[in-house]
Coordinates of C-alpha atoms in Angstrom, one line a residue:
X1 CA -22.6 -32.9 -72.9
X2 CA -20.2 -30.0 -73.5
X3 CA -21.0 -31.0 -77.5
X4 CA -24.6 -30.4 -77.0
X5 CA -24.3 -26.9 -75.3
X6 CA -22.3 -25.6 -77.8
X7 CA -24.6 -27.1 -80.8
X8 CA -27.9 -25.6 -78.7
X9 CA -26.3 -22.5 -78.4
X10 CA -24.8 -21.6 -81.4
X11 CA -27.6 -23.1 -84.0
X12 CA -29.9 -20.3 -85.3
X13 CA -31.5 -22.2 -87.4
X14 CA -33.2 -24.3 -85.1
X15 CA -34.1 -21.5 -82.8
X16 CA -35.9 -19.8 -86.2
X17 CA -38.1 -23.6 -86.9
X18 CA -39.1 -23.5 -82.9
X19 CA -40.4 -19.9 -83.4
X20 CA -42.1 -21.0 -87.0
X21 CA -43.4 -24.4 -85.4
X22 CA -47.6 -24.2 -85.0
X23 CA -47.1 -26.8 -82.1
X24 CA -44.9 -25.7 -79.3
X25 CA -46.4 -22.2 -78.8
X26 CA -50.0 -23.7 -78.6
X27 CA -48.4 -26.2 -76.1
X28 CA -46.3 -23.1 -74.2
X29 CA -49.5 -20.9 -74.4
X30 CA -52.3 -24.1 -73.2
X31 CA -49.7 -23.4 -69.8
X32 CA -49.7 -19.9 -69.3
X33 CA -53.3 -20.2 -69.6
X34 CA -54.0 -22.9 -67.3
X35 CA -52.0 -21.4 -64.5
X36 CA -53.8 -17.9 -65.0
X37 CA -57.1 -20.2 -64.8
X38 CA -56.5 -21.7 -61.7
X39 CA -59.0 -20.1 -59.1
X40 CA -59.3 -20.4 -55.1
X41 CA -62.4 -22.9 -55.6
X42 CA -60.2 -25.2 -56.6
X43 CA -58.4 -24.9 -53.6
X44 CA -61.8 -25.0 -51.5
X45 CA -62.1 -26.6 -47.8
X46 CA -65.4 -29.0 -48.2
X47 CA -66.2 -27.7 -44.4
X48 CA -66.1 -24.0 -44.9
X49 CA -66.4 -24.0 -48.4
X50 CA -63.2 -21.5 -48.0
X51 CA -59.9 -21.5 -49.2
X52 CA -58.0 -24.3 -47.5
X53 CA -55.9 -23.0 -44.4
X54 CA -53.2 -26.0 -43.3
X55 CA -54.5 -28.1 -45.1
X56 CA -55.1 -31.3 -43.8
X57 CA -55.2 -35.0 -45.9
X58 CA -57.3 -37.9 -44.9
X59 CA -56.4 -41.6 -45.6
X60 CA -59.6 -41.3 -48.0
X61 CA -57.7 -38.8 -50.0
X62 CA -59.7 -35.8 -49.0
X63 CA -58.8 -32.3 -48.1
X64 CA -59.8 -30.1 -45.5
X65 CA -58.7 -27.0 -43.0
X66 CA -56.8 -27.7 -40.3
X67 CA -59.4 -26.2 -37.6
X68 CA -62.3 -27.6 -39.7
X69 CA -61.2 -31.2 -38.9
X70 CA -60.4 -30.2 -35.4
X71 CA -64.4 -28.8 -35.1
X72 CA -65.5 -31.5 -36.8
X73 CA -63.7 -34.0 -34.9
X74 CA -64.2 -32.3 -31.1
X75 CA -68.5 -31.8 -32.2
X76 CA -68.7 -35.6 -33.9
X77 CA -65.9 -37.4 -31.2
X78 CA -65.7 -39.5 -34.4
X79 CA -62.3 -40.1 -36.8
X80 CA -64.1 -40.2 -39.7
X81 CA -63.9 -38.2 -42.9
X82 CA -66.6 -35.2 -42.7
X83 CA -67.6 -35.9 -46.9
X84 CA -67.7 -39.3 -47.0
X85 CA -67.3 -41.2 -43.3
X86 CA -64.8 -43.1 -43.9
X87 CA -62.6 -43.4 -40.7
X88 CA -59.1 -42.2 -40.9
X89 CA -56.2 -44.2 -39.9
X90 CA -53.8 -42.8 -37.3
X91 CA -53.5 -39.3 -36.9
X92 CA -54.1 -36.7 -39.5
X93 CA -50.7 -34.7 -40.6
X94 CA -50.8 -31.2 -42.2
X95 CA -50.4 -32.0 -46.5
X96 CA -47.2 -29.7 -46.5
X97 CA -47.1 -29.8 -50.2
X98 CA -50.4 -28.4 -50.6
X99 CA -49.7 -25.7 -48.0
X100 CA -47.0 -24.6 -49.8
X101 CA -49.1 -24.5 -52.8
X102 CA -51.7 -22.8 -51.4
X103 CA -49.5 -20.1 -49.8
X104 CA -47.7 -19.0 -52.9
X105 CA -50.4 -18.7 -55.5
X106 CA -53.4 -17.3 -52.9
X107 CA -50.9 -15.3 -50.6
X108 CA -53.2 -13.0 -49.7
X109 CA -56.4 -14.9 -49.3
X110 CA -54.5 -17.2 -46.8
X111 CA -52.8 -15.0 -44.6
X112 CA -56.4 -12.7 -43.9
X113 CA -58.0 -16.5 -43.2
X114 CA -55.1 -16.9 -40.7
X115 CA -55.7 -14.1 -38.9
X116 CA -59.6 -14.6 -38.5
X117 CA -59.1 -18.1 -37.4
X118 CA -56.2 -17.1 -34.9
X119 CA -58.6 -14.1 -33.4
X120 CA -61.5 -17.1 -32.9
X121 CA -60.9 -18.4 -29.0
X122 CA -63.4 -21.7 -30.1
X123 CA -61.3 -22.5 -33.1
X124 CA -58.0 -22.0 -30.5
X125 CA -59.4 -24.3 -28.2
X126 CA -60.5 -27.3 -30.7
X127 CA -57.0 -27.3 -32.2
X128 CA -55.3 -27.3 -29.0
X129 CA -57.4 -30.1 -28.1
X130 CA -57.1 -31.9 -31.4
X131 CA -53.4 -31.6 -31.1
X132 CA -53.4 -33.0 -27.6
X133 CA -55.7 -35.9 -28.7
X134 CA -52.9 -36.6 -31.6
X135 CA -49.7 -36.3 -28.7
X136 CA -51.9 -38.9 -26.7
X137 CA -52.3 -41.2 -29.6
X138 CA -48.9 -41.3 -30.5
X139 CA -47.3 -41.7 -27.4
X140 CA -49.2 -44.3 -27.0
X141 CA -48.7 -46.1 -30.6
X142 CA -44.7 -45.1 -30.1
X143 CA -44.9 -46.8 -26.3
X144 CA -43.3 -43.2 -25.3
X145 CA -44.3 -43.8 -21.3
X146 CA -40.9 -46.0 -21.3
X147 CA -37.6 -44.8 -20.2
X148 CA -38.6 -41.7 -18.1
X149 CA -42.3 -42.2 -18.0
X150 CA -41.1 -45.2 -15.9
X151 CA -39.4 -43.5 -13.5
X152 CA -41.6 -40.5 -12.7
X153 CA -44.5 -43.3 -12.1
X154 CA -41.9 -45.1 -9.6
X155 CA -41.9 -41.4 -8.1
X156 CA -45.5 -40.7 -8.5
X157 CA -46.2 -44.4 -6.6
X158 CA -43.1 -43.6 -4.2
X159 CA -44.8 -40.3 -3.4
X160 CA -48.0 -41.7 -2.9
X161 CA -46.9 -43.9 -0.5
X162 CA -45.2 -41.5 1.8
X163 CA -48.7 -39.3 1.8
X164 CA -50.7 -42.3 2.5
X165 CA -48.1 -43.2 5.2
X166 CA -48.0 -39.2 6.5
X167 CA -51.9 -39.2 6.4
X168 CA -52.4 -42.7 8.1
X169 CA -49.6 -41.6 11.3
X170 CA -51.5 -38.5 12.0
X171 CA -55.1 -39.6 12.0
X172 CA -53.8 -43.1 13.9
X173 CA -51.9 -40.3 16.4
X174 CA -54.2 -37.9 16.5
X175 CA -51.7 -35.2 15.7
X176 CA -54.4 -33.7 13.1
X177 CA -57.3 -33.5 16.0
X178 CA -55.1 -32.6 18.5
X179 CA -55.0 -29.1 19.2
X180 CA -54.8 -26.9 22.0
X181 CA -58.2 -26.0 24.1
X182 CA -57.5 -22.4 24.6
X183 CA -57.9 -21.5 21.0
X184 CA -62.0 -22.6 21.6
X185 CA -62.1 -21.9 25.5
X186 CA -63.2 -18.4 26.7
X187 CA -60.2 -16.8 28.0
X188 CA -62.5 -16.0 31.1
X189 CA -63.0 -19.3 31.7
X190 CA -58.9 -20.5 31.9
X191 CA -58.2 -22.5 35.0
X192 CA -54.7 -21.5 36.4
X193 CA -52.8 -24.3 34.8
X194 CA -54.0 -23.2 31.3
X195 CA -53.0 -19.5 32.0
X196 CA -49.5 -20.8 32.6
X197 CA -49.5 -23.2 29.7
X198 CA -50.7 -20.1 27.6
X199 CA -47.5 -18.3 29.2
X200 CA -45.0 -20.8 28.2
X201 CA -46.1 -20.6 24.5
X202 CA -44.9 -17.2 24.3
X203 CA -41.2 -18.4 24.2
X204 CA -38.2 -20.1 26.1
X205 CA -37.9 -16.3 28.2
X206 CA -41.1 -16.8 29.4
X207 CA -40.4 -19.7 31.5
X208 CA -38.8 -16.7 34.1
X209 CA -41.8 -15.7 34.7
X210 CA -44.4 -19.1 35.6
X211 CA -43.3 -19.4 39.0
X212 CA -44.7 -16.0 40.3
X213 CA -48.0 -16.7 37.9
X214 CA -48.4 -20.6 39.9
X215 CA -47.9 -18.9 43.2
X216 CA -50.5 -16.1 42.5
X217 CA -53.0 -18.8 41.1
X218 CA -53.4 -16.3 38.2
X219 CA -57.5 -17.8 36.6
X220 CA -58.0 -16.4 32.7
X221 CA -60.4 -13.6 34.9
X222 CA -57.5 -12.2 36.9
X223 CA -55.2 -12.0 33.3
X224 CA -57.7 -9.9 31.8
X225 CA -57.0 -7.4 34.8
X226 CA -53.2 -7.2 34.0
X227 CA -51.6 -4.2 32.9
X228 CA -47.9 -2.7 32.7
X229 CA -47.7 -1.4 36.5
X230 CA -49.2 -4.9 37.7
X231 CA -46.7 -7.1 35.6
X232 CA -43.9 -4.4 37.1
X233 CA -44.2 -4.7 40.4
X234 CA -44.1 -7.8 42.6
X235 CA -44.7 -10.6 42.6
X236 CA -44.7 -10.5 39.2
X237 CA -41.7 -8.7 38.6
X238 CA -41.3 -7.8 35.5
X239 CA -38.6 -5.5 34.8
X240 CA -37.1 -6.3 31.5
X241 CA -39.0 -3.7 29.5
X242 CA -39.1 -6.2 26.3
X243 CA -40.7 -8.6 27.9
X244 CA -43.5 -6.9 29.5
X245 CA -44.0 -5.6 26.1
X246 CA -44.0 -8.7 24.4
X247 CA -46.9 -10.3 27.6
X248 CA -48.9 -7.5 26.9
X249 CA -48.7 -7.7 23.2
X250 CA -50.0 -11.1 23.2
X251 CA -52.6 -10.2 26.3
X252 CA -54.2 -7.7 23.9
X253 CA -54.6 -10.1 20.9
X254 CA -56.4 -12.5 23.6
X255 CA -58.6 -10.3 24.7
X256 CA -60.0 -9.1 21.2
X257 CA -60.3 -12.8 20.3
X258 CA -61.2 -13.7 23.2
X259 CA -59.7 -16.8 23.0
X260 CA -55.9 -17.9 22.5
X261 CA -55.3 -17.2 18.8
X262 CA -54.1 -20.1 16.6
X263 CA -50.2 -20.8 16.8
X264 CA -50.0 -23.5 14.0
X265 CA -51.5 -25.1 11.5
X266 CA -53.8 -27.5 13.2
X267 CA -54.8 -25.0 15.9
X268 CA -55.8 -22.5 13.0
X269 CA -57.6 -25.8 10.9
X270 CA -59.5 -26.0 14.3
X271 CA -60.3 -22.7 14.6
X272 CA -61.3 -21.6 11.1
X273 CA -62.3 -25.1 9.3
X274 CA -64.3 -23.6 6.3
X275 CA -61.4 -20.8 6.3
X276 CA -58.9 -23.1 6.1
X277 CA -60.0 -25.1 3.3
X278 CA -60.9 -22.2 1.4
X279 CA -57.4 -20.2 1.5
X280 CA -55.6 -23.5 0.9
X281 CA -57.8 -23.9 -2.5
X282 CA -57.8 -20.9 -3.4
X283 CA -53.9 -20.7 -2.6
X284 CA -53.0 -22.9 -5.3
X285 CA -55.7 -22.0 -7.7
X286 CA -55.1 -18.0 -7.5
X287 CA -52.5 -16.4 -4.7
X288 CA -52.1 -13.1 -5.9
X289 CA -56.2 -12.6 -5.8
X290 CA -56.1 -14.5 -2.4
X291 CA -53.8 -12.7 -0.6
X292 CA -55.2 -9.4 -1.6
X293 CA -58.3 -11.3 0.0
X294 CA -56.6 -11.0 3.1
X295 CA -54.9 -7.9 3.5
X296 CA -58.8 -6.4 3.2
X297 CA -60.7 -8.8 5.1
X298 CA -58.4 -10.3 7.8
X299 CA -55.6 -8.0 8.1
X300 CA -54.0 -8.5 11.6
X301 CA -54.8 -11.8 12.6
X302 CA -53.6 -13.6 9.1
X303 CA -51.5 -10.7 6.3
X304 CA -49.6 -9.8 8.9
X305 CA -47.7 -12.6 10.3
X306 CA -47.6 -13.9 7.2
X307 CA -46.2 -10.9 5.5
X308 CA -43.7 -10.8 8.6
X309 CA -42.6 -14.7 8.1
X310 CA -42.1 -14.2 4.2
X311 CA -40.1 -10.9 4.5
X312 CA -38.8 -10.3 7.8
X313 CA -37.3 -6.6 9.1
X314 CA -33.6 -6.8 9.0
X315 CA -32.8 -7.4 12.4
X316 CA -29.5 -7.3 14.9
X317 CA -27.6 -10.2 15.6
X318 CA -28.1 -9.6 19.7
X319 CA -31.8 -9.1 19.3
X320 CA -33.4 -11.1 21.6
X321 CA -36.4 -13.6 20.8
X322 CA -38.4 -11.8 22.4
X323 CA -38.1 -8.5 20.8
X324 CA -38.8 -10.6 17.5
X325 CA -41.9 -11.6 18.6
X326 CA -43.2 -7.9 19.5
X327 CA -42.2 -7.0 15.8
X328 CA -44.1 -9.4 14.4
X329 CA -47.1 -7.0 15.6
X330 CA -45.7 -4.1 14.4
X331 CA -46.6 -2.3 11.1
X332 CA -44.2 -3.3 8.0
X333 CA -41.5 -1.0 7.2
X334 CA -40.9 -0.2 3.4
X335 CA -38.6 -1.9 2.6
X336 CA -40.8 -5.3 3.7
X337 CA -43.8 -4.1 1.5
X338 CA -41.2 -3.0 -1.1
X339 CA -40.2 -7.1 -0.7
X340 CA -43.3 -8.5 -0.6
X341 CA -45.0 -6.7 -3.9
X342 CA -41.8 -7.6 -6.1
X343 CA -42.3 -11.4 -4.6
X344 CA -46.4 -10.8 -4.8
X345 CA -46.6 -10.1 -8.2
X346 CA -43.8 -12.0 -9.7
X347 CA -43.4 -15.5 -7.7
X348 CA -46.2 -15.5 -5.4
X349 CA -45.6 -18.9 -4.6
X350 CA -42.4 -18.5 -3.6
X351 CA -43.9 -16.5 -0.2
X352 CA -46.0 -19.5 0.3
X353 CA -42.9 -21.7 0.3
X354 CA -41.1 -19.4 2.7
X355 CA -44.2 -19.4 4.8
X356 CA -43.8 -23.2 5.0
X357 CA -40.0 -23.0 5.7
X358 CA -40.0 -21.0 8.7
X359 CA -42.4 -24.3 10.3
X360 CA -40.2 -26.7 9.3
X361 CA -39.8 -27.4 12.8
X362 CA -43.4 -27.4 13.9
X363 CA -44.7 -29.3 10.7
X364 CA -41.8 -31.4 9.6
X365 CA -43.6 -33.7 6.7
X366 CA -46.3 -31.0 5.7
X367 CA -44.4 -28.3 5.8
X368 CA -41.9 -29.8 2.8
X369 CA -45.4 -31.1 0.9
X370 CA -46.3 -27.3 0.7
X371 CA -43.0 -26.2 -0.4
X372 CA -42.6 -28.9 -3.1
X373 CA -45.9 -28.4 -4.4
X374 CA -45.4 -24.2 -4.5
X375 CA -42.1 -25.0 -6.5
X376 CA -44.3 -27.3 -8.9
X377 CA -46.8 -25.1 -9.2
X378 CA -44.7 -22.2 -10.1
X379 CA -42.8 -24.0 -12.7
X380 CA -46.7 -24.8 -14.0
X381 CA -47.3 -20.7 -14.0
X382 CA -44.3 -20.3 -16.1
X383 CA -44.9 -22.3 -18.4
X384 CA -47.9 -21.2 -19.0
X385 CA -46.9 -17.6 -19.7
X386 CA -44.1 -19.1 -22.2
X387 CA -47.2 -20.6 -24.1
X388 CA -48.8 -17.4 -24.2
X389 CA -45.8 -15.1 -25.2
X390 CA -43.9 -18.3 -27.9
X391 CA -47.8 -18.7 -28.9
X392 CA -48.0 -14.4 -29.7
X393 CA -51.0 -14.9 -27.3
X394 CA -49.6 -12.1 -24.8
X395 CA -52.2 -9.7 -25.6
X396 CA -55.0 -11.4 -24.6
X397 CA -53.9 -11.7 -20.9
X398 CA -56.1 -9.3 -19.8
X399 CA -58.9 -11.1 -21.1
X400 CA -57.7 -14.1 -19.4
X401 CA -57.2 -12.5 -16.3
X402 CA -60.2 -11.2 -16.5
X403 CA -62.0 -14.4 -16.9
X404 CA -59.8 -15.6 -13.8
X405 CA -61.0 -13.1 -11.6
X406 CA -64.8 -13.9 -12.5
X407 CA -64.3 -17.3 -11.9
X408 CA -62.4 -17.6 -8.5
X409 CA -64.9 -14.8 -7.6
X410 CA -68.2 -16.8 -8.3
X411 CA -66.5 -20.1 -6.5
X412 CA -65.5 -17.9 -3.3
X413 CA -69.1 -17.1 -3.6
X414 CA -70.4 -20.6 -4.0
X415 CA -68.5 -21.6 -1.6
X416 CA -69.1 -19.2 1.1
X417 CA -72.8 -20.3 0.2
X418 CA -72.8 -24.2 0.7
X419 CA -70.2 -24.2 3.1
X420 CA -72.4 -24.6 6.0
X421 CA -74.2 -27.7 4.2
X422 CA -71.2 -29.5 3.7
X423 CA -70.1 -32.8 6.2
X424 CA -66.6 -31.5 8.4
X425 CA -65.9 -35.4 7.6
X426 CA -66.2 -34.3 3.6
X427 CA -63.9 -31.1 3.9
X428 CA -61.2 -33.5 6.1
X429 CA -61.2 -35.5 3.5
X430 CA -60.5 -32.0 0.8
X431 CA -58.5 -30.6 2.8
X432 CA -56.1 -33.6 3.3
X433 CA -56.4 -34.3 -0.3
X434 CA -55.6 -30.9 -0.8
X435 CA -52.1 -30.7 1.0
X436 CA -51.0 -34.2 0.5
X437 CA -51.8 -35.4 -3.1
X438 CA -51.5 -32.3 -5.0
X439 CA -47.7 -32.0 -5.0
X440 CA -47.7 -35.6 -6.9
X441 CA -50.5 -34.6 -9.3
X442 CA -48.8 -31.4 -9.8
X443 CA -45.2 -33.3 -10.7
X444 CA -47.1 -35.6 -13.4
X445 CA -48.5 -31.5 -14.8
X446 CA -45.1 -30.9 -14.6
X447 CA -43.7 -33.7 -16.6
X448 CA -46.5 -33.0 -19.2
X449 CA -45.6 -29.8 -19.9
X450 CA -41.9 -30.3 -20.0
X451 CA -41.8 -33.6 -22.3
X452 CA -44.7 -33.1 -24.5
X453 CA -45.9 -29.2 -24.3
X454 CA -49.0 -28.4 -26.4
X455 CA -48.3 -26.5 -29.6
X456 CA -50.5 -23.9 -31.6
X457 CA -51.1 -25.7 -34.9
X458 CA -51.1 -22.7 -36.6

């Protein structure tokens, strides 16, 4: 080898016959001028008639873009070739060499095609659609549902069992039909028995006071004729200032509504059925844009204890329950709204799940189905936005959000509309559906998006 070198390098002679020889130049220049000749049509997409973009090669041998496959494909819901119908055979892959080829001799040409086709929502949502048709096909030629997609459908089946089980007890008990009577019953028309029953919901304290109310045979006609000096004096008795406070607090919510107001979930289900169904919905679907809902249309009665249950005033160790409860129907401090817009607008869900925590001991099974499922569904939100920023999609949130807030708007609206039509046996049946099953839908969402997340094929 070493022999050769030296003889190529130092002969001068030969280098003189290779510049005299009439055969290699016309080889050397038939080169140069085939690779100046070479033009985009050449390197044409028989779709778009455009220069190729990804392209994209067919068992049949021919070429196309990318997104023209995926148009074709999502319009024809056909594998076939576009140019001659011939039906491809697994799942078309990107012709890399042919990209590359592409790329370095039309530059130019190919990166102002990119950024047309990236700016096109349509062409956006047929390859991410194409691209999840080709993860489906090849998890299920590679038999990639064993192993963990074992064991989350044991969890899936597991879970679905202990909702049937959870649904089944309560309509069997009744626990889902029964609530109280004084949440539908005039407060004028409470017998005595119901006045004190409404008195011993206020708390363990209030328990000092039902023997003065039995003896006085206190009807829902003479509460609404209570005041602070009647509740003072005997025989009621009254004297700790906190708890008049509290009793009148509560009196004054009765009589607006003129009923007891809801203390639970079933109670408030009774009360407000179409409500109910709604804000659960729309809960999951969009809470930022339905709480917002009800800090301007239900205020007092709904925003505020939950806004009180998610971010509670610091409080004193000796404060008594009591005292609690008459803050509860107190204006927010700062600092509470200050805590409630940093959880609002970043982990809204999260207020949800502390909703559900503090009636862990009312609601023992359903309460930890709504916190499992705002945990799911704020692992779905994230990744979401990952897409959007790994995908450089970040600035067309605003569009998006836009498009959100017309559609939960004209479903509200709808809503609102055929609500009245609609069987209460057929919203049960949603509204169960709703807070049972969604957690274990949500957790196969979950497992979608962790082990096989959708990617941008461009």
């Amino acid at each position: 080898m070493f022999h050769h070198m030296e003889w190529d390098s130092t002969d001068d002679g030969l280098e003189a016959s290779m510049d005299d020889s009439p055969h290699l130049p016309e080889s050397s220049q038939s080169m140069s001028s085939t690779t100046n000749n070479i033009s985009e049509h050449e390197f044409s997409c028989h779709c778009c008639y455009d220069i190729l973009v990804n392209p994209t090669t067919l068992t049949c041998g021919h070429n196309f873009c990318r997104h023209c496959l995926a148009l074709w494909w999502e319009s024809s819901h056909k594998n076939e070739c576009p140019e001659c119908r011939e039906k491809w055979e697994g799942f078309p892959k990107i012709n890399i060499l042919l990209r590359d080829a592409t790329d370095k001799l039309f530059s130019d040409v190919v990166q102002r095609r990119r950024a047309e086709i990236q700016e096109n929502p349509k062409i956006s949502r047929s390859l991410l659609a194409f691209q999840r048709y080709g993860d489906n096909l090849g998890r299920s030629r590679t038999n990639q549902h064993k192993g963990a997609g074992f064991f989350f459908s044991g969890v899936l089946v597991a879970l679905t069992c202990v909702a049937v089980m959870v649904l089944v007890y309560h309509w069997s008990s009744g626990v889902v039909e029964q609530h109280d009577l004084l949440i539908s019953k005039p407060v004028s028309h409470w017998t005595p028995e119901e006045v004190v029953s409404w008195l011993e919901q206020l708390g363990p304290w209030a328990q000092l006071y039902r023997e003065p109310f039995q003896q006085e045979n206190v009807n829902g006609r003479l509460l609404l004729m209570l005041g602070d000096e009647e509740l003072l004096k005997p025989p009621y008795s009254i004297e700790n200032q906190a708890h008049r406070r509290a009793v009148l607090a509560e009196l004054d919510r009765v009589k607006a509504l003129g009923v007891k107001p809801p203390q639970n979930l079933w109670e408030y289900k009774a009360a407000n059925a179409g409500k109910s169904l709604f804000l659960l919905y729309a809960l999951k679907r969009s809470p930022r844009l339905t709480l917002f809902y009800l800090y301007l249309f239900d205020y007092s009665e709904t925003f505020l204890p939950f806004l009180h249950t998610c971010c509670p005033a610091i409080t004193h160790i000796d404060q008594s329950m009591e005292s609690s409860f008459l803050n509860a129907q107190l204006e927010p401090s700062w600092r509470q709204w200050g805590e409630f817009l940093v959880k609002y607008l970043l982990l809204p869900y999260q207020l949800i799940a502390e909703f559900a925590w503090d009636w862990l001991a009312v609601h023992y099974w359903t309460s930890r189905f709504i916190i499992v499922n705002a945990m799911l569904l704020s692992v779905l939100e994230g990744c979401a936005l990952w897409r959007l920023w790994t995908a450089a999609r970040i600035r067309t949130l605003p569009r998006k959000m836009w498009n959100h807030l017309w559609k939960m708007l004209s479903q509200g609206f709808a809503f609102a509309l055929l609500w009245p039509f609609v069987p209460q046996f057929v919203c049960n049946c949603l509204f169960y559906w709703a807070l049972y099953f969604s957690p274990i839908i949500n957790i196969d969402l979950v497992v979608q998006q962790l082990m096989h997340p959708e990617t941008q094929a461009l």
